[in-house]
Short mmCIF file of C-alpha atoms and ligand atoms in Angstrom, two decimals:
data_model
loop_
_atom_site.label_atom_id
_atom_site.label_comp_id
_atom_site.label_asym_id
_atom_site.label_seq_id
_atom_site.Cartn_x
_atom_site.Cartn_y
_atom_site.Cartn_z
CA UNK A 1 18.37 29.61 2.26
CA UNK A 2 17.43 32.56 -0.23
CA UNK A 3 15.25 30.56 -2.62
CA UNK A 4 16.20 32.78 -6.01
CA UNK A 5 20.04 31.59 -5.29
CA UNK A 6 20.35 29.49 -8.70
CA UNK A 7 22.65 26.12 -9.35
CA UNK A 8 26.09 27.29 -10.16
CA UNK A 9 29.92 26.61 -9.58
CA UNK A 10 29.81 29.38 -6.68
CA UNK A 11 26.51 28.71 -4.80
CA UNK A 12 27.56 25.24 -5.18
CA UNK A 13 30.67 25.23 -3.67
CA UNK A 14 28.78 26.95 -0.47
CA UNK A 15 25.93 24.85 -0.20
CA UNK A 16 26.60 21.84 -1.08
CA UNK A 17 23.60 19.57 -1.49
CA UNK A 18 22.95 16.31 1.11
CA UNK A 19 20.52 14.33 -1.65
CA UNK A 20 21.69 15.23 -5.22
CA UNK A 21 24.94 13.33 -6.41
CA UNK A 22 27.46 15.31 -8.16
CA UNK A 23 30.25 15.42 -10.97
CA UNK A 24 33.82 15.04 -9.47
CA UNK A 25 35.75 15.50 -12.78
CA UNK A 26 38.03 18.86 -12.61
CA UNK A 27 35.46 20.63 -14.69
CA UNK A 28 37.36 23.62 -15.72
CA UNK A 29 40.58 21.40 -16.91
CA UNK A 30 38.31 19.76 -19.71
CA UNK A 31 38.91 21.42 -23.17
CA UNK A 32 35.54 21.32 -25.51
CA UNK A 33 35.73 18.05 -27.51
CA UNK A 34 32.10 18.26 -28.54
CA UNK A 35 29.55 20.95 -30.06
CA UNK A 36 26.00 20.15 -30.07
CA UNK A 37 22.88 21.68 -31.74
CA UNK A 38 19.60 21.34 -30.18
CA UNK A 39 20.56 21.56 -26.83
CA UNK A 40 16.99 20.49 -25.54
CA UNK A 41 16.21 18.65 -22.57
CA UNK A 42 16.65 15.20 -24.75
CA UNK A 43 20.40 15.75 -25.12
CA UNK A 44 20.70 16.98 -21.24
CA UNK A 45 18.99 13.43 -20.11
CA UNK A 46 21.13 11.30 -22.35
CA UNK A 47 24.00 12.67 -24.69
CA UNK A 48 25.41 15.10 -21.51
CA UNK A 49 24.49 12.38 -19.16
CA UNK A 50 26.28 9.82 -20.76
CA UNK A 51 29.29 11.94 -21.31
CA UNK A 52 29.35 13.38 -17.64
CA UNK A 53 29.75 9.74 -16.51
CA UNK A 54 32.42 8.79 -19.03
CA UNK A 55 34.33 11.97 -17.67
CA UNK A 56 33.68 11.45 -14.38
CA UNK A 57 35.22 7.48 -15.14
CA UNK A 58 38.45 9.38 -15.60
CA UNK A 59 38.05 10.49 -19.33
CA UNK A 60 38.86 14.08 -20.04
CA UNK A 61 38.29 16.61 -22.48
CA UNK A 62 34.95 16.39 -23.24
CA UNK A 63 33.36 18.91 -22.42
CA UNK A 64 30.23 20.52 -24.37
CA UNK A 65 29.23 23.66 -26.10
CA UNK A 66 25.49 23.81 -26.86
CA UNK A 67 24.24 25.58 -29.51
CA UNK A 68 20.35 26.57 -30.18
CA UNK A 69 19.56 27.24 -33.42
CA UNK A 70 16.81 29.61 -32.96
CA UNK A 71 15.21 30.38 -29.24
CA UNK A 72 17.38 31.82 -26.27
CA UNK A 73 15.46 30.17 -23.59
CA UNK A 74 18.30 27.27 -23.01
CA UNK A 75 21.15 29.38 -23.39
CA UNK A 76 19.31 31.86 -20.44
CA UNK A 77 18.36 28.91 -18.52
CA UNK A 78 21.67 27.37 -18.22
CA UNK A 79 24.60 30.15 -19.18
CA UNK A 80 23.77 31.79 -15.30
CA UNK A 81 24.42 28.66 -13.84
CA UNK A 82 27.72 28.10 -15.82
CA UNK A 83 26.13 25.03 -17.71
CA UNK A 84 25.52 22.96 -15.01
CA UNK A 85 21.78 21.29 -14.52
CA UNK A 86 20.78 18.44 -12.72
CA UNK A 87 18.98 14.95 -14.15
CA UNK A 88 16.40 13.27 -12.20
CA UNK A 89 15.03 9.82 -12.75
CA UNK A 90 12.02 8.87 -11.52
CA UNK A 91 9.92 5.89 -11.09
CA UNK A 92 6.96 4.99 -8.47
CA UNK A 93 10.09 3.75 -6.29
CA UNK A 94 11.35 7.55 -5.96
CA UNK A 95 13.75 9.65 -7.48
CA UNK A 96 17.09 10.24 -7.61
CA UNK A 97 19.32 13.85 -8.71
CA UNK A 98 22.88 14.21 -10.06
CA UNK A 99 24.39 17.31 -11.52
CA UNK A 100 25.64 17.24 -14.60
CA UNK A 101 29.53 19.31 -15.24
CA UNK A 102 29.60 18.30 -18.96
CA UNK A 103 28.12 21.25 -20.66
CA UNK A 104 30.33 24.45 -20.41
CA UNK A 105 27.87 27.16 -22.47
CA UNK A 106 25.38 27.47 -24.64
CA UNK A 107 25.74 29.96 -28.18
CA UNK A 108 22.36 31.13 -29.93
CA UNK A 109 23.47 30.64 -33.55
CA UNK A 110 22.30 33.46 -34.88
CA UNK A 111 22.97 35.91 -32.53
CA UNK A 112 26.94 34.17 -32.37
CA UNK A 113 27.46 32.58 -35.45
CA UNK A 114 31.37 33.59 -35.43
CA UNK A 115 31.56 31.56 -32.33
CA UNK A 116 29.56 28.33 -33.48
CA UNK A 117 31.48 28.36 -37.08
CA UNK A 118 34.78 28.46 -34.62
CA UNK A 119 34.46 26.19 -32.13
CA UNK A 120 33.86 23.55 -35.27
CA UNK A 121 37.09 24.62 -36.93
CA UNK A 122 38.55 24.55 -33.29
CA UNK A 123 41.44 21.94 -33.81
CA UNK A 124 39.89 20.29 -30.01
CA UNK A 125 36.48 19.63 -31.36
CA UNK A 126 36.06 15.79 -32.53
CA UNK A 127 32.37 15.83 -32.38
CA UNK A 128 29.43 17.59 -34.07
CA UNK A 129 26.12 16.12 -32.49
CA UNK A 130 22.67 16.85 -32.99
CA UNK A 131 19.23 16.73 -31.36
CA UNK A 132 17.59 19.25 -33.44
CA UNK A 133 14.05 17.16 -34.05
CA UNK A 134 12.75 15.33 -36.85
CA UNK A 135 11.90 18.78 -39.12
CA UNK A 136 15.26 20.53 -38.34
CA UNK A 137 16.69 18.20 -41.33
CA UNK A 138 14.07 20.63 -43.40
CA UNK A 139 13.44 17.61 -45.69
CA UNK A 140 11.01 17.74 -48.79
CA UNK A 141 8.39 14.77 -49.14
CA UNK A 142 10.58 13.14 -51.37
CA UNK A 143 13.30 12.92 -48.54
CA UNK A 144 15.51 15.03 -50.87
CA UNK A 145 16.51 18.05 -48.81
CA UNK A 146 14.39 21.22 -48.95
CA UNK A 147 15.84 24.03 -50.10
CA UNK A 148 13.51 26.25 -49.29
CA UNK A 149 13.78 25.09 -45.75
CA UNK A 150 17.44 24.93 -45.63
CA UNK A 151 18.43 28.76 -45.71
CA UNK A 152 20.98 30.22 -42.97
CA UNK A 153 18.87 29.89 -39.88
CA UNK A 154 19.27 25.66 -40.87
CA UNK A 155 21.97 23.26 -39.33
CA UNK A 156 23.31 23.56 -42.85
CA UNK A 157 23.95 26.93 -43.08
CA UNK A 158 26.45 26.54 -39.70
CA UNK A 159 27.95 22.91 -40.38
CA UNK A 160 29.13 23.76 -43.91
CA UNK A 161 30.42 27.23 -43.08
CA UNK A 162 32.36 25.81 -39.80
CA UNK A 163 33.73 22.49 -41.86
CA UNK A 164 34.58 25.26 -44.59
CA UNK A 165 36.98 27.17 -41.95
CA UNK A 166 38.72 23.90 -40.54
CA UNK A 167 39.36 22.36 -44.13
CA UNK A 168 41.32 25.80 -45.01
CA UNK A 169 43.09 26.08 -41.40
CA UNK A 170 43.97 22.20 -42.18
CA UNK A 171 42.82 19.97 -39.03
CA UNK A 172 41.49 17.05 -39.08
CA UNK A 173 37.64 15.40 -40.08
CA UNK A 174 35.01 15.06 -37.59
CA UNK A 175 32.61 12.87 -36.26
CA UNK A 176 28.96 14.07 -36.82
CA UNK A 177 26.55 12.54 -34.85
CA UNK A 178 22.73 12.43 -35.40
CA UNK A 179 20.77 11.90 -31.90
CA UNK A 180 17.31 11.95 -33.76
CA UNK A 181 14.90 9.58 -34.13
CA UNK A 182 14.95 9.13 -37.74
CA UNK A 183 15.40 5.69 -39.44
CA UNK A 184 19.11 5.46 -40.64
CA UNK A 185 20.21 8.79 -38.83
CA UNK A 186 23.59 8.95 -39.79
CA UNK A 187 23.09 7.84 -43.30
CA UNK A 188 20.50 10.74 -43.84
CA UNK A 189 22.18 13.44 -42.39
CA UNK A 190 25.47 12.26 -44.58
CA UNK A 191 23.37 12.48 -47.37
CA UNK A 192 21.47 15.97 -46.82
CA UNK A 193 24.57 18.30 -46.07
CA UNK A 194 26.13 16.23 -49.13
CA UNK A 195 23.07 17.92 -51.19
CA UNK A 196 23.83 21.42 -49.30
CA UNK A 197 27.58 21.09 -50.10
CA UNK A 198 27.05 20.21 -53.48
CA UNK A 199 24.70 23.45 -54.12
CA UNK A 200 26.49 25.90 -51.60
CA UNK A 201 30.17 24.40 -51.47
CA UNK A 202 31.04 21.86 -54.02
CA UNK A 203 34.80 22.02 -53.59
CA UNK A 204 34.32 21.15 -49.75
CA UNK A 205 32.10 17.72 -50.58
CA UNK A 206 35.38 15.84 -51.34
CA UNK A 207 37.01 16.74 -48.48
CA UNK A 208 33.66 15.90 -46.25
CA UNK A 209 32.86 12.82 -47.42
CA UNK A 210 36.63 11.71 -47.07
CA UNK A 211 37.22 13.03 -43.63
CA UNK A 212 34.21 13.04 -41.61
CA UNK A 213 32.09 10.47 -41.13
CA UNK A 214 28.26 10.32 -39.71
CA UNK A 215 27.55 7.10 -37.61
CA UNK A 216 23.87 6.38 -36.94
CA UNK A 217 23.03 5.99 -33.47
CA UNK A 218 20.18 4.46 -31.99
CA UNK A 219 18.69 7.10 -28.92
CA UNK A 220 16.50 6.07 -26.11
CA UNK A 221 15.28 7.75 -22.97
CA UNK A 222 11.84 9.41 -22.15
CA UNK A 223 12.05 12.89 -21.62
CA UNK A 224 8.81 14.66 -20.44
CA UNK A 225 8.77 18.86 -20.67
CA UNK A 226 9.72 19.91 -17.45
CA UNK A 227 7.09 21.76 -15.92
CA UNK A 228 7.13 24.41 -12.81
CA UNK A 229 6.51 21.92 -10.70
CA UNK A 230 9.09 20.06 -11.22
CA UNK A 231 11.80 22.91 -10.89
CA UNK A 232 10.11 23.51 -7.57
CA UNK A 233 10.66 20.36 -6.37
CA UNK A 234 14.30 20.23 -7.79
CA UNK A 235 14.70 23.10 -5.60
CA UNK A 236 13.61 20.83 -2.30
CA UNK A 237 16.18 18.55 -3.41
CA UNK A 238 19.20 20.81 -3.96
CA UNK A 239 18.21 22.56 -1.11
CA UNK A 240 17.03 25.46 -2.02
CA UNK A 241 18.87 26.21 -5.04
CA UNK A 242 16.90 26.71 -8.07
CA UNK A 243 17.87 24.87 -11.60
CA UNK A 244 16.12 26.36 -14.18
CA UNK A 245 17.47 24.04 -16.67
CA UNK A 246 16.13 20.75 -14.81
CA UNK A 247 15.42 17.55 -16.79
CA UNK A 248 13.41 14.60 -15.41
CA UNK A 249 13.39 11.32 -17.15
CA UNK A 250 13.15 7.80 -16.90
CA UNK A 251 15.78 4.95 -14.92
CA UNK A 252 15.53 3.48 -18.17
CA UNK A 253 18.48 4.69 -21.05
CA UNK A 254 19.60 3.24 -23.84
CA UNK A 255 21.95 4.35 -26.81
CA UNK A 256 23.49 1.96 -29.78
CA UNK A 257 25.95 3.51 -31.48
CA UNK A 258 27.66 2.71 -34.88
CA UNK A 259 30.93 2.09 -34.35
CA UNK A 260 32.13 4.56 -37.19
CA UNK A 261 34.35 7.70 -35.66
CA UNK A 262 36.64 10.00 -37.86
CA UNK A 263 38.71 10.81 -34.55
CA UNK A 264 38.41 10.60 -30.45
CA UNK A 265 35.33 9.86 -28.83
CA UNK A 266 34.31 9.50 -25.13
CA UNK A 267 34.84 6.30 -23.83
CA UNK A 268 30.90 6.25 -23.50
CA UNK A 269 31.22 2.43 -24.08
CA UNK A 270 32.00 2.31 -19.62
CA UNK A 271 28.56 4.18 -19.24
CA UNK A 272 26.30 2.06 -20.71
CA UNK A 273 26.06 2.76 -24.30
CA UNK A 274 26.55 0.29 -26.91
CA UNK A 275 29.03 0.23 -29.62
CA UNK A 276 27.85 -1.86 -32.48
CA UNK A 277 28.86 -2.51 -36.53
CA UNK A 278 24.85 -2.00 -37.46
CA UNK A 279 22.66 -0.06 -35.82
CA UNK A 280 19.68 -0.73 -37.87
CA UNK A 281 18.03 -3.54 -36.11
CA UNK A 282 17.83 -1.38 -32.81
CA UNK A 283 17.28 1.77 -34.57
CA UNK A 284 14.21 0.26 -36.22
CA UNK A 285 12.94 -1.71 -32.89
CA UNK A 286 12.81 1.83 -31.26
CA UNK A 287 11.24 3.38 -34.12
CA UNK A 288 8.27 1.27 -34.97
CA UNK A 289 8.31 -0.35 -31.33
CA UNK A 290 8.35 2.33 -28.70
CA UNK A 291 7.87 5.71 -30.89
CA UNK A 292 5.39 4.03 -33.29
CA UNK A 293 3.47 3.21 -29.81
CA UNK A 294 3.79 6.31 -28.62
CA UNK A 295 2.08 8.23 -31.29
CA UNK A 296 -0.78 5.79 -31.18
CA UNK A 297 -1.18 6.10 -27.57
CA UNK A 298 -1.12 10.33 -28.30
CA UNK A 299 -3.66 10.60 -30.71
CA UNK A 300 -5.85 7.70 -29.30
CA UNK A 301 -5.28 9.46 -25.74
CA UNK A 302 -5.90 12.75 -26.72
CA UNK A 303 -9.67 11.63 -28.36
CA UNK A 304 -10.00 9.70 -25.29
CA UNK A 305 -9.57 12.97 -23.02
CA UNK A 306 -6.48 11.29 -21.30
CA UNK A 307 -3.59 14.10 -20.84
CA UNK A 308 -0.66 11.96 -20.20
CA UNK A 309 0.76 8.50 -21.12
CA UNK A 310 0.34 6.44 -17.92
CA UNK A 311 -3.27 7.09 -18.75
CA UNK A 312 -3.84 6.37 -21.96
CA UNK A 313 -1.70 2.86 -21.67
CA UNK A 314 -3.96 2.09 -18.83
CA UNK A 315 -7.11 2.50 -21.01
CA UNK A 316 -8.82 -0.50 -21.82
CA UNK A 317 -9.89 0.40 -24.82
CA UNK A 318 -6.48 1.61 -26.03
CA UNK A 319 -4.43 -0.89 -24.55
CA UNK A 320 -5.63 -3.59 -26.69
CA UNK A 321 -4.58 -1.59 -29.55
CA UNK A 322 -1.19 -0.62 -28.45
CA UNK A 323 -0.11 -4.30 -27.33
CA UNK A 324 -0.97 -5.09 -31.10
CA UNK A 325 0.54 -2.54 -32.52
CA UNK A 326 3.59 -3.19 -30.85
CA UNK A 327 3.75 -7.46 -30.75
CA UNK A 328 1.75 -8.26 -34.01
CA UNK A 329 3.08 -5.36 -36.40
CA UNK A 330 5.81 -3.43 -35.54
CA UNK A 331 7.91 -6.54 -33.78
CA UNK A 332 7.61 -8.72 -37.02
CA UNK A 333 8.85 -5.77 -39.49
CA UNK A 334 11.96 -6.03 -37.94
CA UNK A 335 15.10 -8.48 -38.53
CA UNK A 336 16.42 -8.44 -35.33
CA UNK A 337 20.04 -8.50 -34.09
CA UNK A 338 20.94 -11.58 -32.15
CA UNK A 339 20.84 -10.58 -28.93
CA UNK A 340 17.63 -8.37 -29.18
CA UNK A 341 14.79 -10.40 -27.69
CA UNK A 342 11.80 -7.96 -29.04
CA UNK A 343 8.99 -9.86 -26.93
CA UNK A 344 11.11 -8.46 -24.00
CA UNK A 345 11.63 -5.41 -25.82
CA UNK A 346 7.82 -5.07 -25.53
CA UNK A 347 7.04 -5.87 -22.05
CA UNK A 348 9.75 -3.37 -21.18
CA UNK A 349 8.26 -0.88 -23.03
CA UNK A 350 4.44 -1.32 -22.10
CA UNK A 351 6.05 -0.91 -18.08
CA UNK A 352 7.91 2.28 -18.97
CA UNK A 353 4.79 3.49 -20.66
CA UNK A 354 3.11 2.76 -17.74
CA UNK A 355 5.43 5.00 -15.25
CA UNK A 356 3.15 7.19 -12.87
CA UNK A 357 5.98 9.10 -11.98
CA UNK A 358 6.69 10.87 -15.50
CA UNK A 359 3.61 12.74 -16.41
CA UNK A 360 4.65 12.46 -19.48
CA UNK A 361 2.22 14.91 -22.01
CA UNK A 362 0.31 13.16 -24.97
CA UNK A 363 0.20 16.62 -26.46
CA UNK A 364 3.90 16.51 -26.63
CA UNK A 365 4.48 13.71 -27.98
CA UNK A 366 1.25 14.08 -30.87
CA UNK A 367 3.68 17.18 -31.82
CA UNK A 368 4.74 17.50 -35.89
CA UNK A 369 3.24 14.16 -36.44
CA UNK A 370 4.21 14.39 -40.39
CA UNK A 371 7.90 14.37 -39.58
CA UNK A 372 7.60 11.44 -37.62
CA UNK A 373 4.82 8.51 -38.45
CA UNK A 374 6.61 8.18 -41.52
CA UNK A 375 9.54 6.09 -39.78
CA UNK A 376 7.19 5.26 -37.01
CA UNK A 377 4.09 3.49 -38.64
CA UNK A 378 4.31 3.99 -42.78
CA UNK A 379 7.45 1.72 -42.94
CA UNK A 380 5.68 -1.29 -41.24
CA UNK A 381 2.41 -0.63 -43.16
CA UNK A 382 4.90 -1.23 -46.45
CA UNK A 383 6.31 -4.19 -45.31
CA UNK A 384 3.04 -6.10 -43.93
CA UNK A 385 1.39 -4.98 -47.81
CA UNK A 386 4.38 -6.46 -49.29
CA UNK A 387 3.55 -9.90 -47.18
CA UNK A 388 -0.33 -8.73 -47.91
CA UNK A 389 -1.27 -8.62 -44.05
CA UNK A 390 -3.15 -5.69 -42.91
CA UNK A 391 -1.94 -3.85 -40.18
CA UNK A 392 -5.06 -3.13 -38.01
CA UNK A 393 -3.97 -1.28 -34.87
CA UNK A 394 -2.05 1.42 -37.15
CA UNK A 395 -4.62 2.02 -39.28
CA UNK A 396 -6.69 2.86 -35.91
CA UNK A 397 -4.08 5.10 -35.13
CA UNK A 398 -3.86 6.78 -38.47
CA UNK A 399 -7.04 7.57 -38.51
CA UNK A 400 -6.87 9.27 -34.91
CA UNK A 401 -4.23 10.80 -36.23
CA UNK A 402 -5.90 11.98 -39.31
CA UNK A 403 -8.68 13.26 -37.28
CA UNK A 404 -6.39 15.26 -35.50
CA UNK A 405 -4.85 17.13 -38.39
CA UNK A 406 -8.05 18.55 -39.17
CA UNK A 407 -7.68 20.93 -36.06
CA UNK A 408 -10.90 20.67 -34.65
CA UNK A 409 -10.18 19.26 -31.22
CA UNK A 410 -6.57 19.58 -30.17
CA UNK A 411 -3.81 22.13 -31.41
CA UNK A 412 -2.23 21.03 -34.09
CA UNK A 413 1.85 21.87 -33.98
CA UNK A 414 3.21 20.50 -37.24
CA UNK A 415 5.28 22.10 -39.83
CA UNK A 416 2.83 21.06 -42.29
CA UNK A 417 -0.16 22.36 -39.72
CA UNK A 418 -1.82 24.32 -42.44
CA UNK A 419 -0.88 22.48 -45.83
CA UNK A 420 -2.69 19.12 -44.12
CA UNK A 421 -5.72 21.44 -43.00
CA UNK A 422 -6.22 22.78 -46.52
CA UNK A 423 -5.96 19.20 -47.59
CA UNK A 424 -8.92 18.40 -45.52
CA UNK A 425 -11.11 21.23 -46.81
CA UNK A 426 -9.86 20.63 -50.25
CA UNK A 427 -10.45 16.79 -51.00
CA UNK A 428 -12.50 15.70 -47.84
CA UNK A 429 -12.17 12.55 -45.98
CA UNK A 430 -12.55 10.67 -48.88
CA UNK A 431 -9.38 11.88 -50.64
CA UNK A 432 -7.28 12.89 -47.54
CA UNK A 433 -5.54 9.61 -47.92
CA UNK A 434 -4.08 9.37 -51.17
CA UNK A 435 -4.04 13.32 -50.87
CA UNK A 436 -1.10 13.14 -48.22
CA UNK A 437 0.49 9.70 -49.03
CA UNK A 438 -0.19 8.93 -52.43
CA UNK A 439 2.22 9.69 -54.86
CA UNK A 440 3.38 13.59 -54.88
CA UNK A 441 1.48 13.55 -51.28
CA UNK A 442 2.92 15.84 -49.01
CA UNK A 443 4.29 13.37 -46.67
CA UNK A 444 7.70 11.59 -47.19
CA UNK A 445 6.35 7.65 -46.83
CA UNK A 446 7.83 4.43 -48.09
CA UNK A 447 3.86 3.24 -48.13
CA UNK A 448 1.69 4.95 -50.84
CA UNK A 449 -1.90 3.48 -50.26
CA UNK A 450 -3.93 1.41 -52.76
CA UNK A 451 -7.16 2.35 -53.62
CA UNK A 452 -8.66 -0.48 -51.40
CA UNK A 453 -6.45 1.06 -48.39
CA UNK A 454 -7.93 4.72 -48.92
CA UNK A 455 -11.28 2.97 -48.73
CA UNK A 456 -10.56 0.97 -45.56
CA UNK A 457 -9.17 3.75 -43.69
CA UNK A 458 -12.16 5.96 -44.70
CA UNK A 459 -14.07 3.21 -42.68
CA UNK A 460 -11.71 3.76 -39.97
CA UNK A 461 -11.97 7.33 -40.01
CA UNK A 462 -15.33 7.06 -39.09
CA UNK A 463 -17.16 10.49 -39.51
C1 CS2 B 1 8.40 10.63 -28.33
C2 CS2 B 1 9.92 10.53 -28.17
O1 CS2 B 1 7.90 12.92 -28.41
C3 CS2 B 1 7.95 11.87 -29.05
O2 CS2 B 1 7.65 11.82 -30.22
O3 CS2 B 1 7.95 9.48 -28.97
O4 CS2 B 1 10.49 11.74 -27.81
C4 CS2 B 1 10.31 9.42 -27.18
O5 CS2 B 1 9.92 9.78 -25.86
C5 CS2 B 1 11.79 9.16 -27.20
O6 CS2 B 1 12.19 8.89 -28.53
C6 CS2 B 1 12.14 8.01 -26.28
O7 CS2 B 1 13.44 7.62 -26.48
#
């Protein structure tokens, strides 16, 4: 077969692939029940995955509309092949492909806002849903949101202009639901476009906060970049066909979900995910558990000269670290739900980490680092202070990770890239500490270090 024929509804129907599973579902019956921004390869792993399966269970109508905010690489990666991609787990056992019907197209916002501010007035749409990273809530270090951030390239800009439209045509609320990994998701996205509407659109904040609602949802898969090679050997597997909008993950998935809708919502409960009254024991097991491990084992890999994370967890000199980060601080932070058993939690973890299959890039993960240890390490580092316990293995990491900020071994890619670098040169490593979490610092942390913490993580530092 020509190898440039790409995945699609046509060159499907012809050659049908032996080893890929596929959707079932009458795809083009579905109307659009859900619009999502930040249609990355995160959401096509999980969000799309879950909701192909809970269509393909017999629920209809949800179909998605992706929306990028700012690049057109996904909407040219999947719009020739009608939306559809494939997801491929893989673990040292093998892998297995299915392709995915549920997204329909994907809009560039700014290139189509008249469509995006549309389709969330459309009277079919029930959910708003969003995977747009930790710095597309453009949040100051004071959590309060940023105007200076928010202008009309942000989230903002299209959410309050499309819940503008369908509050004057008269439907219904909507569901809008936060995919990120930020503690308390739902509560913090509720709270920023409440700041937006109350600057931009007062008379529509009423209306908002009685008709949609924001449920927090707790979001777990890994997701390496797909790389070249990987859409090559996609291509094996569909036989010949090439997806350009490939994802490979993990077996592994997991997704809590506050049980807190304005309207409909996929019956995702059959797939898998879990439909809870409180997310916020899971939410902050993930946080400080896996993705406060994960940063540790990028910025401790990276020094190291490891590339991926199979590597790094396999390190004996990081491991140690990483076990203790993850058992001895992060685990007893956290007031755990009944049924979570965090010591399994743990192990689990430590074997995903430790998946040769995923290649899964330290740099990737060591990406905008100030949007994220906040949630991931600076929470726990308040509570054990509160107990007065020190917190050993993060303060190892966040010292690597203070290291790397001063962009002198890796690329730094961090909204904050140059403010943290002309911190460095400014106060030195002796005042880099209180100079980014002190009071007024420039990162948003519940921990603001004593004087005897700035001079134990100089020690740390060691330079
Ligand atoms: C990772 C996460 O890139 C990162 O910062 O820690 O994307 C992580 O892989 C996911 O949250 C896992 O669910």
């Amino acid at each position: 077969m020509n190898n440039s024929l790409r995945l699609g509804i046509d060159t499907l129907a012809v050659f049908p692939p032996d080893e890929a599973e596929c959707f079932t579902y009458d795809r083009a019956a579905q109307t659009i029940g859900i619009i999502h921004f930040g249609i990355g390869a995160f959401h096509r792993a999980h969000m799309a995955w879950y909701t192909d399966r809970a269509m393909e269970a017999g629920d209809q109508n949800w179909a998605i509309i992706g929306v990028s905010l700012r690049s057109a690489e996904v909407a040219h990666q999947m719009n020739p092949q009608q939306g559809l991609f494939t997801v491929t787990t893989r673990n040292a056992d093998g892998a297995q492909t299915r392709i995915i019907g549920a997204v329909r197209d994907v809009l560039v916002a700014p290139y189509e806002t008249d469509d995006v501010i549309a389709l969330i007035a459309a009277p079919t749409t029930h959910i708003i849903s969003f995977t747009i990273t930790e710095k597309g809530y453009c949040r100051a270090a004071n959590g309060a949101l940023d105007f200076a951030l928010a202008g009309d390239s942000s989230v903002y800009h299209y959410l309050s202009a499309g819940l503008r439209r369908r509050h004057d045509v008269g439907h219904t609320g909507l569901t809008l639901l936060c995919c990120d990994n930020l503690a308390n998701n739902g509560a913090q996205l509720a709270r920023l476009l409440g700041e937006y509407l109350t600057h931009h659109d007062p008379a529509l904040l009423g209306w908002f906060s009685e008709n949609c609602t924001c449920p927090s949802t707790m979001v777990d898969r890994i997701v390496p970049a797909t790389t070249p090679a990987d859409r090559d050997s996609i291509a094996e597997t569909l036989d010949g066909l090439r997806d350009e909008a490939a994802v490979i993950t993990e077996t592994f998935s997991q997704w809590v979900i506050e049980d807190n809708f304005a309207g409909p919502r996929p019956a995702w409960e059959n797939v898998g995910a879990q439909m809870v009254a409180d997310v916020a024991p899971y939410e902050e097991a993930k946080l400080r558990m896996l993705n406060g491990a994960h940063s540790a084992l990028a910025y401790l890999g990276l020094e190291a000269g490891h590339k991926y994370v199979h590597q790094a967890v396999a390190d004996p000199k990081i491991r140690p670290i990483i076990d203790q980060l993850i058992r001895q601080e992060a685990a007893p932070s956290i007031t755990a739900a009944p049924e979570q058993d965090l010591n399994a939690y743990a192990d689990a973890l430590l074997a995903r980490f430790a998946n040769p299959a995923l290649n899964h890039q330290l740099i990737q993960i060591a990406m905008d680092g100030s949007q994220k240890i906040p949630q991931r390490w600076l929470t726990t580092l308040a509570y054990h202070r509160a107990q007065n316990q020190s917190c050993p293995a993060i303060f190892t990491a966040l010292a690597a990770w203070l290291r790397h900020i001063r962009g002198q071994t890796d690329p730094v890619n961090d909204p904050l890239a140059n403010a943290m670098q002309q911190a460095w040169l400014d106060v030195g490593a002796a005042g880099i500490t209180s100079a980014l979490f002190g009071y007024g610092g420039l990162i948003a942390s519940d921990w603001q270090p004593t004087a005897q913490e700035c001079t134990t993580l100089l020690e740390y530092l060691r330079l």
